[in-house]
mmCIF file of C-alpha atoms in Angstrom:
data_model
loop_
_atom_site.group_PDB
_atom_site.id
_atom_site.type_symbol
_atom_site.label_atom_id
_atom_site.label_comp_id
_atom_site.label_asym_id
_atom_site.label_seq_id
_atom_site.Cartn_x
_atom_site.Cartn_y
_atom_site.Cartn_z
ATOM 1 C CA UNK J 11 30.340 -71.983 11.823
ATOM 2 C CA UNK J 12 31.689 -74.551 9.608
ATOM 3 C CA UNK J 13 28.622 -75.865 7.969
ATOM 4 C CA UNK J 14 27.831 -72.386 6.947
ATOM 5 C CA UNK J 15 31.414 -71.903 5.963
ATOM 6 C CA UNK J 16 31.292 -74.985 3.650
ATOM 7 C CA UNK J 17 28.080 -73.696 1.904
ATOM 8 C CA UNK J 18 29.552 -70.535 0.662
ATOM 9 C CA UNK J 19 31.711 -69.530 -2.115
ATOM 10 C CA UNK J 20 35.307 -68.358 -1.255
ATOM 11 C CA UNK J 21 34.242 -64.883 -2.048
ATOM 12 C CA UNK J 22 31.671 -65.185 1.048
ATOM 13 C CA UNK J 23 33.514 -67.540 3.353
ATOM 14 C CA UNK J 24 36.177 -64.157 3.372
ATOM 15 C CA UNK J 25 33.429 -62.408 5.250
ATOM 16 C CA UNK J 26 32.669 -64.916 7.689
ATOM 17 C CA UNK J 27 35.045 -65.243 10.498
ATOM 18 C CA UNK J 28 34.261 -65.940 14.466
ATOM 19 C CA UNK J 29 34.315 -62.198 14.595
ATOM 20 C CA UNK J 30 31.177 -61.674 12.691
ATOM 21 C CA UNK J 31 28.400 -60.175 14.161
ATOM 22 C CA UNK J 32 25.476 -63.007 14.817
ATOM 23 C CA UNK J 33 23.122 -60.709 12.787
ATOM 24 C CA UNK J 34 25.515 -60.788 9.718
ATOM 25 C CA UNK J 35 25.704 -64.684 9.902
ATOM 26 C CA UNK J 36 22.094 -64.731 9.986
ATOM 27 C CA UNK J 37 21.321 -62.750 7.344
ATOM 28 C CA UNK J 38 23.883 -65.528 4.984
ATOM 29 C CA UNK J 39 21.596 -68.512 6.125
ATOM 30 C CA UNK J 40 18.623 -67.777 3.594
ATOM 31 C CA UNK J 41 21.322 -67.049 1.007
ATOM 32 C CA UNK J 42 23.048 -70.304 1.651
ATOM 33 C CA UNK J 43 19.426 -72.461 1.601
ATOM 34 C CA UNK J 44 20.021 -73.041 5.574
ATOM 35 C CA UNK J 45 16.922 -71.022 6.700
ATOM 36 C CA UNK J 46 15.035 -74.114 7.258
ATOM 37 C CA UNK J 47 17.656 -75.727 9.707
ATOM 38 C CA UNK J 48 18.383 -76.399 13.394
ATOM 39 C CA UNK J 49 21.090 -73.805 13.193
ATOM 40 C CA UNK J 50 19.087 -71.122 12.059
ATOM 41 C CA UNK J 51 16.598 -71.162 14.490
ATOM 42 C CA UNK J 52 19.652 -71.865 17.307
ATOM 43 C CA UNK J 53 21.279 -68.595 15.884
ATOM 44 C CA UNK J 54 17.585 -66.625 15.774
ATOM 45 C CA UNK J 55 17.154 -67.746 19.307
ATOM 46 C CA UNK J 56 20.411 -66.712 20.426
ATOM 47 C CA UNK J 57 20.142 -63.122 18.705
ATOM 48 C CA UNK J 58 16.925 -62.759 20.540
ATOM 49 C CA UNK J 59 18.396 -63.463 23.966
ATOM 50 C CA UNK J 60 21.304 -61.361 23.365
ATOM 51 C CA UNK J 61 19.121 -58.366 22.293
ATOM 52 C CA UNK J 62 16.629 -58.908 25.352
ATOM 53 C CA UNK J 63 20.388 -58.912 27.421
ATOM 54 C CA UNK J 64 21.238 -55.186 25.579
ATOM 55 C CA UNK J 65 17.672 -54.310 26.793
ATOM 56 C CA UNK J 66 17.997 -55.266 30.158
ATOM 57 C CA UNK J 67 14.856 -57.658 29.315
ATOM 58 C CA UNK J 68 16.897 -60.981 29.650
ATOM 59 C CA UNK J 69 15.233 -63.440 31.523
ATOM 60 C CA UNK J 70 11.553 -62.028 31.182
ATOM 61 C CA UNK J 71 8.853 -63.654 29.222
ATOM 62 C CA UNK J 72 8.186 -61.917 25.780
ATOM 63 C CA UNK J 73 4.150 -62.459 26.156
ATOM 64 C CA UNK J 74 3.718 -61.595 29.897
ATOM 65 C CA UNK J 75 6.950 -60.083 31.006
ATOM 66 C CA UNK J 76 6.783 -61.973 34.057
ATOM 67 C CA UNK J 77 10.032 -63.589 35.328
ATOM 68 C CA UNK J 78 10.713 -67.101 33.456
ATOM 69 C CA UNK J 79 11.115 -69.592 35.828
ATOM 70 C CA UNK J 80 15.111 -70.443 36.262
ATOM 71 C CA UNK J 81 15.374 -74.120 35.689
ATOM 72 C CA UNK J 82 13.664 -73.328 32.495
ATOM 73 C CA UNK J 83 16.385 -70.913 31.715
ATOM 74 C CA UNK J 84 18.917 -73.291 33.066
ATOM 75 C CA UNK J 85 17.718 -75.667 30.611
ATOM 76 C CA UNK J 86 17.781 -73.469 27.877
ATOM 77 C CA UNK J 87 19.273 -69.835 28.448
ATOM 78 C CA UNK J 88 17.780 -68.976 25.116
ATOM 79 C CA UNK J 89 13.954 -69.572 26.200
ATOM 80 C CA UNK J 90 11.688 -66.454 25.384
ATOM 81 C CA UNK J 91 8.587 -67.355 27.264
ATOM 82 C CA UNK J 92 7.318 -68.546 30.662
ATOM 83 C CA UNK J 93 5.724 -72.170 31.006
ATOM 84 C CA UNK J 94 2.141 -70.542 30.809
ATOM 85 C CA UNK J 95 3.020 -68.431 27.477
ATOM 86 C CA UNK J 96 4.696 -71.297 26.082
ATOM 87 C CA UNK J 97 1.820 -73.396 26.184
ATOM 88 C CA UNK J 98 -0.335 -70.892 25.172
ATOM 89 C CA UNK J 99 1.589 -70.245 22.227
ATOM 90 C CA UNK J 100 1.926 -73.807 21.254
ATOM 91 C CA UNK J 101 -1.987 -74.364 21.339
ATOM 92 C CA UNK J 102 -2.656 -71.036 19.277
ATOM 93 C CA UNK J 103 0.215 -72.057 16.552
ATOM 94 C CA UNK J 104 -0.208 -75.766 16.948
ATOM 95 C CA UNK J 105 -1.035 -75.415 13.053
ATOM 96 C CA UNK J 106 1.931 -73.681 11.984
ATOM 97 C CA UNK J 107 4.394 -75.260 14.172
ATOM 98 C CA UNK J 108 3.643 -78.721 12.259
ATOM 99 C CA UNK J 109 4.078 -77.179 8.972
ATOM 100 C CA UNK J 110 7.776 -76.095 9.753
ATOM 101 C CA UNK J 111 8.705 -79.791 10.549
#
């Protein structure tokens, strides 16, 4: 949160606090040129996991809808895909993923 607050002007900082909804924080990141950062990626994954939780779909693969392996969720609670679907996704999108790094 401090990185975001440090990048905003005084008026914008007044609107961000620990109570600010995650969606609003995410909306600020492109405005302050933090869209291609690790924090943006983490917030997006957190927001997706929270949405799944609200819908009662947390822990299900977003592609095949089977249960994500518990050790995978323990390692990263924001994981969106089971191992098989993650491997398939990475194979199919490897060129796009390479361009983002």
